[in-house]
Amino acid sequence: AQSVTQLDSHVSVSEGTPVLLRCNYSSSYSPSLFWYVQHPNKGLQLLLKYTSAATLVKGINGFEAEFKKSETSFHLTKPSAHMSDAAEYFCVVTSLYSSASKIIFGSGTRLSIRP
Amino acid sequence: NAGVTQTPKFQVLKTGQSMTLQCAQDMNHEYMSWYRQDPGMGLRLIHYSVGAGITDQGEVPNGYNVSRSTTEDFPLRLLSAAPSQTSVYFCASSYQGLADSYNEQFFGPGTRLTVL
């Protein structure tokens, strides 16, 4: 069975400060993990993905995430927030051995940036 | 490339009406899928297709039908709309199905549906 939990429904940070969006997962098999970003009234865009290569994954717009198997976590970070980072972020888990119906989206974290 | 396109952008239906949400992609992707997005629930998979003529159910298929007669198009039909189907619907496509590996999904801009 697979599941994904985004631990915060809303995160607010000041511009220029670090961002941390937390994601925990559960998977019976070796998981593939992803972060997508959704700007207001837009579709989703892939930020980064982990598929059993390097555990530290770098994505677009300065975001990165670290896969920690012992903690079953895949937290998204960025050293310095920008106003344009304000959006909804989704953590996604699937597995090489899963069917398409087993792509599991987290419930989302809304990131707000204070000037 | 236009990517993934969806029409209409907005739609209001009355309970019991039927309609078709259109989705098209010009990237020659084999895999296409439909999701619904509801507040606090992330995206849930409705139906998907791994190629022309092949479709399967996702997590929440009831009340929806799909068909895939061409690689490019993957319409979603609401048979008899209900208020519970009020949602934002996203179509997505990717290079291949998930039997081999997961590839990045490209999402359309969404259709905002209200059922009164």
Coordinates of N, CA and C in Angstrom, one line a residue:
Chain A
A1 N 0.9 -1.2 0.0 CA 0.0 0.0 0.0 C 0.9 1.2 0.0
Q2 N 0.4 2.3 -0.6 CA 1.1 3.5 -0.7 C 0.3 4.7 -0.1
S3 N 0.9 5.6 0.5 CA 0.3 6.8 1.0 C 1.3 7.9 1.1
V4 N 0.8 9.1 1.1 CA 1.7 10.3 1.2 C 1.0 11.3 2.1
T5 N 1.7 11.9 3.0 CA 1.2 12.9 3.9 C 2.0 14.2 3.9
Q6 N 1.3 15.2 3.5 CA 2.0 16.5 3.6 C 1.6 17.1 5.0
L7 N 2.6 17.4 5.8 CA 2.4 17.6 7.2 C 1.8 19.0 7.5
D8 N 1.9 19.9 6.5 CA 1.4 21.3 6.7 C 0.5 21.7 5.6
S9 N -0.7 22.1 5.9 CA -1.6 22.6 4.8 C -1.2 24.0 4.3
H10 N -0.6 24.8 5.2 CA -0.2 26.1 4.9 C 1.1 26.5 5.5
V11 N 2.0 27.0 4.8 CA 3.3 27.5 5.3 C 3.5 29.0 4.8
S12 N 3.8 29.8 5.7 CA 4.1 31.2 5.4 C 5.5 31.6 5.8
V13 N 6.2 32.2 4.9 CA 7.6 32.6 5.2 C 7.8 34.0 4.7
S14 N 8.8 34.7 5.2 CA 9.2 36.0 4.6 C 10.1 35.8 3.4
E15 N 10.0 36.8 2.5 CA 10.9 36.7 1.3 C 12.3 36.8 1.8
G16 N 13.1 35.9 1.1 CA 14.5 35.8 1.5 C 14.9 34.8 2.6
T17 N 13.9 34.2 3.2 CA 14.1 33.2 4.2 C 14.0 31.8 3.7
P18 N 14.5 30.8 4.4 CA 14.4 29.4 3.8 C 12.9 28.9 3.8
V19 N 12.7 28.0 2.9 CA 11.4 27.3 2.8 C 11.6 25.8 3.1
L20 N 10.7 25.3 3.9 CA 10.7 23.8 4.2 C 9.2 23.4 4.0
L21 N 9.0 22.5 3.1 CA 7.7 21.9 2.9 C 7.9 20.4 3.2
R22 N 7.1 19.9 4.1 CA 7.4 18.5 4.6 C 6.4 17.5 4.0
C23 N 7.0 16.3 3.7 CA 6.3 15.2 3.0 C 6.8 13.9 3.6
N24 N 5.9 13.1 4.1 CA 6.2 11.7 4.5 C 5.4 10.8 3.7
Y25 N 6.0 9.6 3.4 CA 5.4 8.7 2.5 C 5.4 7.3 3.1
S26 N 4.6 6.4 2.5 CA 4.6 5.0 2.9 C 4.4 4.2 1.6
S27 N 5.3 3.2 1.4 CA 5.3 2.5 0.2 C 5.8 1.1 0.4
S28 N 5.1 0.1 -0.2 CA 5.5 -1.3 0.0 C 6.7 -1.7 -0.9
Y29 N 6.9 -0.9 -1.9 CA 8.0 -1.1 -2.8 C 8.9 0.1 -2.8
S30 N 10.0 0.0 -3.6 CA 10.9 1.1 -3.7 C 10.1 2.3 -4.4
P31 N 9.9 3.4 -3.7 CA 9.1 4.4 -4.2 C 9.8 5.3 -5.2
S32 N 9.0 5.9 -6.1 CA 9.4 7.1 -6.8 C 8.6 8.3 -6.2
L33 N 9.3 9.4 -6.0 CA 8.7 10.5 -5.3 C 8.9 11.8 -6.1
F34 N 7.9 12.7 -6.0 CA 7.9 13.9 -6.9 C 7.3 15.0 -6.1
W35 N 7.7 16.2 -6.5 CA 7.1 17.4 -6.1 C 6.6 18.2 -7.3
Y36 N 5.3 18.6 -7.3 CA 4.7 19.4 -8.3 C 4.3 20.8 -7.7
V37 N 4.3 21.8 -8.5 CA 3.9 23.1 -8.1 C 2.7 23.5 -8.9
Q38 N 1.7 24.2 -8.3 CA 0.6 24.7 -9.0 C 0.4 26.2 -8.6
H39 N 0.6 27.0 -9.6 CA 0.3 28.4 -9.4 C -1.2 28.7 -9.6
P40 N -1.7 29.8 -9.0 CA -3.1 30.0 -9.0 C -3.7 29.9 -10.4
N41 N -4.8 29.2 -10.5 CA -5.6 29.0 -11.7 C -4.7 28.4 -12.9
K42 N -3.7 27.6 -12.5 CA -2.9 27.0 -13.5 C -2.9 25.5 -13.3
G43 N -2.3 24.8 -14.3 CA -2.1 23.3 -14.1 C -0.9 23.1 -13.3
L44 N -0.6 21.8 -13.1 CA 0.6 21.4 -12.2 C 1.8 21.3 -13.1
Q45 N 3.0 21.7 -12.5 CA 4.3 21.6 -13.2 C 5.2 20.8 -12.3
L46 N 6.0 19.9 -12.9 CA 7.0 19.1 -12.1 C 8.1 20.0 -11.6
L47 N 8.4 19.9 -10.3 CA 9.5 20.6 -9.7 C 10.8 19.7 -9.7
L48 N 10.6 18.5 -9.3 CA 11.7 17.6 -9.2 C 11.2 16.2 -9.0
K49 N 12.1 15.2 -9.2 CA 11.6 13.8 -8.9 C 12.8 13.0 -8.4
Y50 N 12.5 12.0 -7.6 CA 13.4 11.0 -7.1 C 13.0 9.6 -7.6
T51 N 14.0 8.9 -8.3 CA 13.7 7.6 -8.8 C 14.8 6.6 -8.5
S52 N 15.3 6.6 -7.3 CA 16.3 5.7 -6.8 C 17.7 6.0 -7.3
A53 N 18.0 7.2 -7.8 CA 19.4 7.6 -8.1 C 19.9 8.3 -6.9
A54 N 20.4 9.5 -7.1 CA 21.0 10.3 -6.0 C 19.8 10.7 -5.0
T55 N 20.1 10.6 -3.7 CA 19.1 10.9 -2.7 C 18.8 12.4 -2.6
L56 N 19.8 13.2 -3.0 CA 19.5 14.7 -3.0 C 19.2 15.1 -4.4
V57 N 18.0 15.6 -4.6 CA 17.5 15.9 -5.9 C 17.4 17.4 -6.1
K58 N 17.9 17.9 -7.1 CA 17.8 19.3 -7.4 C 16.7 19.5 -8.5
G59 N 15.9 20.6 -8.3 CA 14.8 20.8 -9.2 C 14.9 22.2 -9.8
I60 N 13.8 22.7 -10.4 CA 13.8 24.0 -11.0 C 13.6 25.1 -9.9
N61 N 14.0 26.3 -10.3 CA 13.8 27.5 -9.5 C 14.4 27.4 -8.1
G62 N 15.5 26.7 -8.0 CA 16.3 26.6 -6.8 C 15.8 25.7 -5.7
F63 N 14.8 24.9 -6.0 CA 14.3 23.9 -5.0 C 15.1 22.6 -5.1
E64 N 15.1 22.0 -3.9 CA 15.7 20.6 -3.9 C 15.0 19.8 -2.8
A65 N 15.2 18.5 -2.9 CA 14.5 17.6 -1.9 C 15.5 16.5 -1.6
E66 N 15.4 16.0 -0.4 CA 16.3 14.9 0.0 C 15.4 13.7 0.4
F67 N 15.7 12.5 -0.3 CA 15.0 11.3 0.1 C 15.7 10.6 1.3
K68 N 15.0 10.4 2.3 CA 15.5 9.8 3.5 C 14.7 8.6 3.8
K69 N 15.3 7.4 3.5 CA 14.5 6.2 3.6 C 14.2 5.8 5.1
S70 N 15.2 6.1 5.9 CA 15.0 5.8 7.3 C 13.9 6.6 8.0
E71 N 13.7 7.8 7.5 CA 12.6 8.6 8.0 C 11.4 8.6 7.1
T72 N 11.4 7.9 6.1 CA 10.3 7.9 5.0 C 9.9 9.3 4.7
S73 N 10.8 10.2 4.4 CA 10.5 11.6 4.2 C 11.1 12.0 2.8
F74 N 10.5 13.1 2.3 CA 11.0 13.7 1.1 C 10.6 15.1 1.1
H75 N 11.3 15.8 2.0 CA 11.0 17.2 2.3 C 11.5 18.1 1.2
L76 N 10.8 19.2 0.9 CA 11.2 20.1 -0.2 C 11.8 21.4 0.5
T77 N 12.9 21.8 0.0 CA 13.5 23.0 0.6 C 14.0 24.0 -0.5
K78 N 14.2 25.2 0.0 CA 14.7 26.3 -0.9 C 15.4 27.2 0.1
P79 N 16.7 27.6 -0.2 CA 17.4 28.5 0.7 C 16.8 29.8 0.9
S80 N 16.2 30.4 -0.1 CA 15.8 31.8 0.0 C 14.5 32.0 -0.8
A81 N 13.4 32.3 -0.1 CA 12.1 32.3 -0.8 C 12.0 33.6 -1.6
H82 N 11.3 33.5 -2.7 CA 11.0 34.6 -3.6 C 9.5 34.7 -3.7
M83 N 9.0 35.9 -4.0 CA 7.6 36.2 -4.1 C 6.9 35.3 -5.1
S84 N 7.6 35.0 -6.1 CA 7.1 34.1 -7.2 C 6.9 32.7 -6.8
D85 N 7.4 32.3 -5.6 CA 7.3 30.9 -5.1 C 5.9 30.7 -4.5
A86 N 5.1 31.7 -4.3 CA 3.8 31.6 -3.7 C 2.9 30.7 -4.6
A87 N 2.5 29.5 -4.1 CA 1.8 28.6 -4.9 C 1.4 27.4 -4.0
E88 N 0.7 26.4 -4.6 CA 0.4 25.2 -3.9 C 1.4 24.1 -4.4
Y89 N 1.8 23.3 -3.4 CA 2.9 22.3 -3.7 C 2.3 20.9 -3.3
F90 N 2.5 20.0 -4.2 CA 2.0 18.6 -4.0 C 3.1 17.6 -4.1
C91 N 3.2 16.8 -3.1 CA 4.1 15.7 -3.0 C 3.3 14.4 -3.6
V92 N 4.0 13.7 -4.4 CA 3.4 12.5 -5.1 C 4.3 11.3 -4.9
V93 N 3.6 10.2 -4.7 CA 4.4 8.9 -4.5 C 3.8 7.9 -5.5
T94 N 4.7 7.1 -6.1 CA 4.3 6.0 -6.9 C 5.4 5.0 -6.8
S95 N 5.3 3.9 -7.6 CA 6.3 2.8 -7.5 C 6.4 2.2 -8.9
L96 N 7.6 1.8 -9.1 CA 7.9 1.1 -10.4 C 7.0 -0.1 -10.6
Y97 N 6.5 -0.6 -9.6 CA 5.7 -1.8 -9.7 C 4.2 -1.6 -9.5
S98 N 3.8 -0.3 -9.5 CA 2.4 0.0 -9.3 C 1.8 0.3 -10.6
S99 N 0.5 0.1 -10.6 CA -0.3 0.5 -11.8 C -0.6 2.0 -11.7
A100 N -1.1 2.5 -12.8 CA -1.4 4.0 -12.9 C -2.3 4.4 -11.8
S101 N -3.2 3.5 -11.4 CA -4.1 3.9 -10.3 C -3.5 4.1 -9.0
K102 N -2.2 3.8 -8.9 CA -1.5 4.0 -7.6 C -0.6 5.2 -7.6
I103 N -0.8 6.2 -8.4 CA -0.2 7.5 -8.2 C -0.9 8.2 -7.1
I104 N -0.3 8.5 -6.0 CA -0.9 9.1 -4.9 C -0.5 10.5 -4.7
F105 N -1.4 11.4 -4.7 CA -1.1 12.9 -4.5 C -1.3 13.2 -3.0
G106 N -0.4 14.0 -2.4 CA -0.7 14.5 -1.1 C -1.8 15.6 -1.2
S107 N -2.2 16.0 -0.1 CA -3.4 17.0 -0.1 C -2.9 18.4 -0.4
G108 N -1.6 18.6 -0.5 CA -1.1 19.9 -0.9 C -0.7 20.8 0.3
T109 N 0.3 21.7 0.0 CA 0.7 22.7 1.0 C 0.7 24.0 0.3
R110 N 0.0 24.9 0.8 CA -0.1 26.3 0.2 C 1.1 27.1 0.8
L111 N 1.9 27.6 0.0 CA 3.1 28.4 0.4 C 2.8 29.9 0.2
S112 N 2.8 30.7 1.2 CA 2.6 32.1 1.2 C 4.0 32.8 1.5
I113 N 4.2 33.9 0.8 CA 5.5 34.6 1.0 C 5.1 36.0 1.4
R114 N 5.7 36.4 2.6 CA 5.5 37.8 3.1 C 6.5 38.7 2.6
P115 N 6.2 39.9 2.2 CA 7.2 40.8 1.7 C 8.2 41.2 2.8
Chain B
N1 N 4.6 23.6 -30.0 CA 3.6 22.6 -29.4 C 2.7 23.3 -28.4
A2 N 1.4 23.0 -28.5 CA 0.4 23.6 -27.6 C 0.5 22.9 -26.3
G3 N 1.0 21.6 -26.2 CA 1.1 20.9 -25.0 C -0.3 20.2 -24.8
V4 N -0.8 20.3 -23.6 CA -2.1 19.7 -23.2 C -3.1 20.8 -23.2
T5 N -4.2 20.7 -23.9 CA -5.2 21.7 -24.0 C -6.5 21.1 -23.4
Q6 N -7.3 21.9 -22.8 CA -8.6 21.5 -22.2 C -9.6 22.5 -22.6
T7 N -10.8 22.0 -22.9 CA -12.0 22.9 -23.1 C -13.2 22.3 -22.5
P8 N -14.1 23.0 -22.0 CA -14.0 24.5 -21.7 C -13.2 24.8 -20.5
K9 N -12.9 26.1 -20.2 CA -12.2 26.5 -19.0 C -13.2 26.5 -17.9
F10 N -14.4 26.9 -18.1 CA -15.5 27.0 -17.1 C -16.7 26.4 -17.6
Q11 N -17.5 25.8 -16.7 CA -18.8 25.2 -17.1 C -19.7 25.1 -15.9
V12 N -21.0 25.5 -16.1 CA -22.0 25.4 -15.1 C -23.1 24.5 -15.7
L13 N -23.4 23.4 -14.9 CA -24.4 22.5 -15.3 C -25.5 22.4 -14.3
K14 N -26.7 21.9 -14.7 CA -27.7 21.6 -13.8 C -27.7 20.1 -13.5
T15 N -28.1 19.7 -12.3 CA -28.2 18.3 -11.9 C -28.9 17.5 -13.0
G16 N -28.3 16.4 -13.4 CA -28.9 15.5 -14.4 C -28.4 15.8 -15.8
Q17 N -27.8 16.9 -16.1 CA -27.3 17.2 -17.4 C -26.1 16.4 -17.7
S18 N -25.8 16.2 -19.0 CA -24.6 15.5 -19.4 C -23.7 16.4 -20.1
M19 N -22.4 16.2 -20.1 CA -21.5 17.0 -20.9 C -20.2 16.2 -21.1
T20 N -19.4 16.7 -22.0 CA -18.1 16.1 -22.3 C -17.0 17.2 -22.1
L21 N -16.0 16.9 -21.3 CA -14.8 17.7 -21.1 C -13.8 17.2 -22.2
Q22 N -13.3 18.2 -22.9 CA -12.3 17.8 -24.0 C -10.9 17.9 -23.5
C23 N -10.0 17.0 -23.9 CA -8.6 17.1 -23.7 C -7.9 16.6 -24.9
A24 N -6.9 17.4 -25.3 CA -6.0 17.0 -26.4 C -4.6 17.3 -26.1
Q25 N -3.7 16.5 -26.7 CA -2.2 16.7 -26.5 C -1.6 16.5 -27.9
D26 N -0.5 17.3 -28.1 CA 0.2 17.2 -29.4 C 1.6 16.7 -29.2
M27 N 1.9 16.0 -28.2 CA 3.2 15.5 -27.9 C 3.4 14.0 -28.2
N28 N 2.4 13.4 -28.7 CA 2.4 12.0 -29.1 C 2.6 11.1 -27.9
H29 N 2.1 11.5 -26.7 CA 2.2 10.8 -25.5 C 1.2 9.6 -25.5
E30 N 1.7 8.4 -25.1 CA 0.8 7.3 -25.0 C -0.1 7.4 -23.8
Y31 N 0.4 7.9 -22.7 CA -0.4 7.8 -21.4 C -1.1 9.1 -21.3
M32 N -2.4 9.0 -21.0 CA -3.2 10.2 -20.6 C -4.1 9.9 -19.5
S33 N -4.5 10.9 -18.7 CA -5.3 10.6 -17.5 C -6.1 11.8 -17.2
W34 N -7.2 11.6 -16.4 CA -8.0 12.6 -15.9 C -8.0 12.6 -14.3
Y35 N -7.9 13.8 -13.7 CA -7.9 13.9 -12.3 C -9.0 15.0 -12.0
R36 N -9.5 14.8 -10.7 CA -10.3 15.9 -10.2 C -9.6 16.4 -8.9
Q37 N -9.7 17.8 -8.7 CA -9.0 18.4 -7.6 C -10.1 19.1 -6.7
D38 N -10.1 18.6 -5.5 CA -11.0 19.2 -4.5 C -10.2 19.7 -3.4
P39 N -10.8 20.8 -2.7 CA -10.0 21.4 -1.6 C -9.6 20.5 -0.6
G40 N -8.3 20.5 -0.2 CA -7.8 19.7 0.9 C -7.6 18.2 0.5
M41 N -7.9 17.8 -0.7 CA -7.8 16.4 -1.1 C -6.8 16.1 -2.2
G42 N -6.0 17.1 -2.6 CA -5.0 16.8 -3.6 C -5.7 16.5 -4.9
L43 N -5.1 15.7 -5.8 CA -5.7 15.2 -7.0 C -6.0 13.8 -6.9
R44 N -7.2 13.4 -7.4 CA -7.6 12.0 -7.4 C -7.8 11.6 -8.9
L45 N -7.3 10.4 -9.2 CA -7.3 9.9 -10.5 C -8.7 9.3 -10.9
I46 N -9.3 9.8 -12.0 CA -10.6 9.3 -12.4 C -10.5 8.1 -13.3
H47 N -9.9 8.4 -14.5 CA -9.7 7.3 -15.5 C -8.3 7.6 -16.1
Y48 N -7.8 6.6 -16.8 CA -6.5 6.8 -17.5 C -6.5 5.9 -18.7
S49 N -5.5 6.2 -19.6 CA -5.4 5.4 -20.8 C -3.9 5.3 -21.1
V50 N -3.5 4.0 -21.5 CA -2.0 3.8 -21.8 C -1.9 3.8 -23.3
G51 N -2.9 4.0 -24.1 CA -2.8 4.1 -25.5 C -4.2 4.1 -26.2
A52 N -4.2 4.4 -27.5 CA -5.5 4.4 -28.2 C -6.2 3.1 -28.0
G53 N -7.5 3.1 -27.7 CA -8.3 2.0 -27.5 C -8.2 1.3 -26.2
I54 N -7.4 1.8 -25.3 CA -7.1 1.2 -23.9 C -7.4 2.2 -22.8
T55 N -8.4 1.9 -22.0 CA -8.7 2.8 -20.9 C -8.9 1.9 -19.6
D56 N -8.7 2.6 -18.5 CA -8.9 1.8 -17.2 C -9.4 2.8 -16.1
Q57 N -9.9 2.3 -15.1 CA -10.5 3.1 -14.0 C -9.4 3.5 -13.0
G58 N -9.5 4.7 -12.5 CA -8.6 5.1 -11.4 C -9.3 5.0 -10.1
E59 N -9.1 6.0 -9.2 CA -9.6 5.9 -7.8 C -11.0 6.3 -7.7
V60 N -11.5 7.2 -8.5 CA -12.9 7.7 -8.4 C -13.6 7.7 -9.7
P61 N -13.9 6.6 -10.3 CA -14.4 6.5 -11.7 C -15.9 6.7 -11.8
N62 N -16.7 6.5 -10.7 CA -18.1 6.5 -10.8 C -18.7 7.8 -11.3
G63 N -19.6 7.7 -12.3 CA -20.2 8.9 -12.8 C -19.5 9.5 -14.1
Y64 N -18.4 8.8 -14.4 CA -17.6 9.3 -15.6 C -17.3 8.2 -16.5
N65 N -17.3 8.6 -17.8 CA -16.9 7.6 -18.9 C -15.8 8.3 -19.7
V66 N -14.9 7.4 -20.2 CA -13.9 7.9 -21.1 C -13.8 6.9 -22.3
S67 N -13.2 7.5 -23.4 CA -12.8 6.6 -24.5 C -11.5 7.2 -25.1
R68 N -10.8 6.4 -25.9 CA -9.5 6.9 -26.5 C -9.5 6.3 -27.9
S69 N -10.0 7.1 -28.8 CA -10.0 6.6 -30.2 C -8.8 7.0 -30.9
T70 N -8.1 8.1 -30.5 CA -6.9 8.5 -31.1 C -5.8 8.8 -30.0
T71 N -4.6 8.8 -30.4 CA -3.5 9.1 -29.4 C -3.7 10.5 -28.8
E72 N -4.2 11.5 -29.7 CA -4.2 12.9 -29.2 C -5.3 13.2 -28.3
D73 N -6.5 12.6 -28.4 CA -7.7 13.0 -27.7 C -8.1 12.0 -26.6
F74 N -8.6 12.6 -25.5 CA -9.0 11.8 -24.3 C -10.2 12.5 -23.6
P75 N -11.4 12.4 -24.2 CA -12.5 13.1 -23.6 C -13.1 12.4 -22.4
L76 N -13.6 13.3 -21.5 CA -14.2 12.8 -20.2 C -15.7 13.1 -20.3
R77 N -16.5 12.1 -20.1 CA -18.0 12.4 -20.2 C -18.6 12.2 -18.8
L78 N -19.4 13.2 -18.5 CA -20.3 13.1 -17.3 C -21.6 12.7 -17.7
L79 N -22.1 11.6 -17.2 CA -23.3 11.0 -17.8 C -24.6 11.7 -17.3
S80 N -24.6 12.0 -16.0 CA -25.7 12.6 -15.4 C -25.2 13.4 -14.2
A81 N -24.9 14.7 -14.4 CA -24.1 15.5 -13.5 C -24.8 15.6 -12.1
A82 N -24.0 15.6 -11.1 CA -24.5 15.7 -9.7 C -23.7 16.8 -9.0
P83 N -24.2 17.4 -8.0 CA -23.5 18.5 -7.3 C -22.1 18.0 -6.7
S84 N -22.0 16.7 -6.4 CA -20.8 16.1 -5.9 C -19.7 16.1 -6.9
Q85 N -20.0 16.4 -8.2 CA -19.0 16.4 -9.2 C -18.5 17.8 -9.5
T86 N -19.0 18.8 -8.7 CA -18.4 20.1 -8.7 C -17.0 20.0 -8.3
S87 N -16.1 20.5 -9.2 CA -14.6 20.3 -9.0 C -13.9 21.0 -10.1
V88 N -12.5 20.9 -9.9 CA -11.7 21.3 -11.0 C -11.1 20.1 -11.6
Y89 N -11.2 19.9 -12.9 CA -10.7 18.7 -13.6 C -9.5 19.0 -14.4
F90 N -8.5 18.1 -14.2 CA -7.2 18.3 -15.0 C -7.0 17.0 -15.8
C91 N -6.6 17.3 -17.0 CA -6.1 16.2 -17.9 C -4.6 16.3 -17.9
A92 N -3.9 15.1 -18.0 CA -2.5 15.1 -18.0 C -2.0 14.0 -19.0
S93 N -0.8 14.2 -19.5 CA -0.3 13.1 -20.4 C 1.2 13.0 -20.1
S94 N 1.7 11.8 -20.5 CA 3.2 11.5 -20.4 C 3.6 10.5 -21.4
Y95 N 4.9 10.3 -21.5 CA 5.5 9.5 -22.6 C 5.1 8.1 -22.5
Q96 N 5.0 7.5 -21.3 CA 4.7 6.1 -21.3 C 3.9 5.7 -20.1
G97 N 3.3 4.6 -20.1 CA 2.5 4.2 -18.9 C 3.4 3.8 -17.8
L98 N 2.8 3.5 -16.7 CA 3.6 3.3 -15.4 C 4.0 1.9 -15.2
A99 N 3.8 1.0 -16.2 CA 4.2 -0.3 -16.0 C 5.8 -0.4 -16.1
D100 N 6.4 0.5 -16.8 CA 7.8 0.5 -16.9 C 8.5 1.5 -16.0
S101 N 8.1 2.7 -16.1 CA 8.7 3.7 -15.2 C 7.7 4.9 -15.2
Y102 N 7.9 5.8 -14.3 CA 7.1 7.0 -14.2 C 7.8 8.1 -14.9
N103 N 7.1 8.7 -15.8 CA 7.7 9.9 -16.5 C 6.8 11.1 -16.1
E104 N 7.4 12.3 -16.3 CA 6.8 13.5 -15.9 C 5.5 13.6 -16.6
Q105 N 4.5 14.0 -15.8 CA 3.1 14.2 -16.4 C 3.0 15.7 -16.8
F106 N 2.5 16.0 -17.9 CA 2.2 17.4 -18.4 C 0.7 17.6 -18.2
F107 N 0.4 18.7 -17.5 CA -1.0 19.0 -17.1 C -1.6 20.1 -18.0
G108 N -2.8 19.9 -18.3 CA -3.6 21.0 -18.9 C -3.9 22.1 -17.9
P109 N -4.5 23.2 -18.3 CA -4.8 24.3 -17.4 C -6.1 24.1 -16.6
G110 N -6.8 23.0 -16.8 CA -8.0 22.7 -16.0 C -9.3 23.2 -16.5
T111 N -10.4 22.5 -16.1 CA -11.7 22.9 -16.3 C -12.4 23.0 -15.0
R112 N -13.0 24.2 -14.7 CA -13.7 24.4 -13.4 C -15.2 24.2 -13.7
L113 N -15.7 23.1 -13.1 CA -17.1 22.7 -13.3 C -17.9 22.9 -12.0
T114 N -19.1 23.5 -12.2 CA -20.0 23.7 -11.1 C -21.3 23.0 -11.5
V115 N -21.8 22.2 -10.6 CA -23.1 21.5 -10.9 C -24.1 22.0 -9.8
L116 N -25.2 22.6 -10.3 CA -26.2 23.2 -9.4 C -27.3 22.2 -9.1

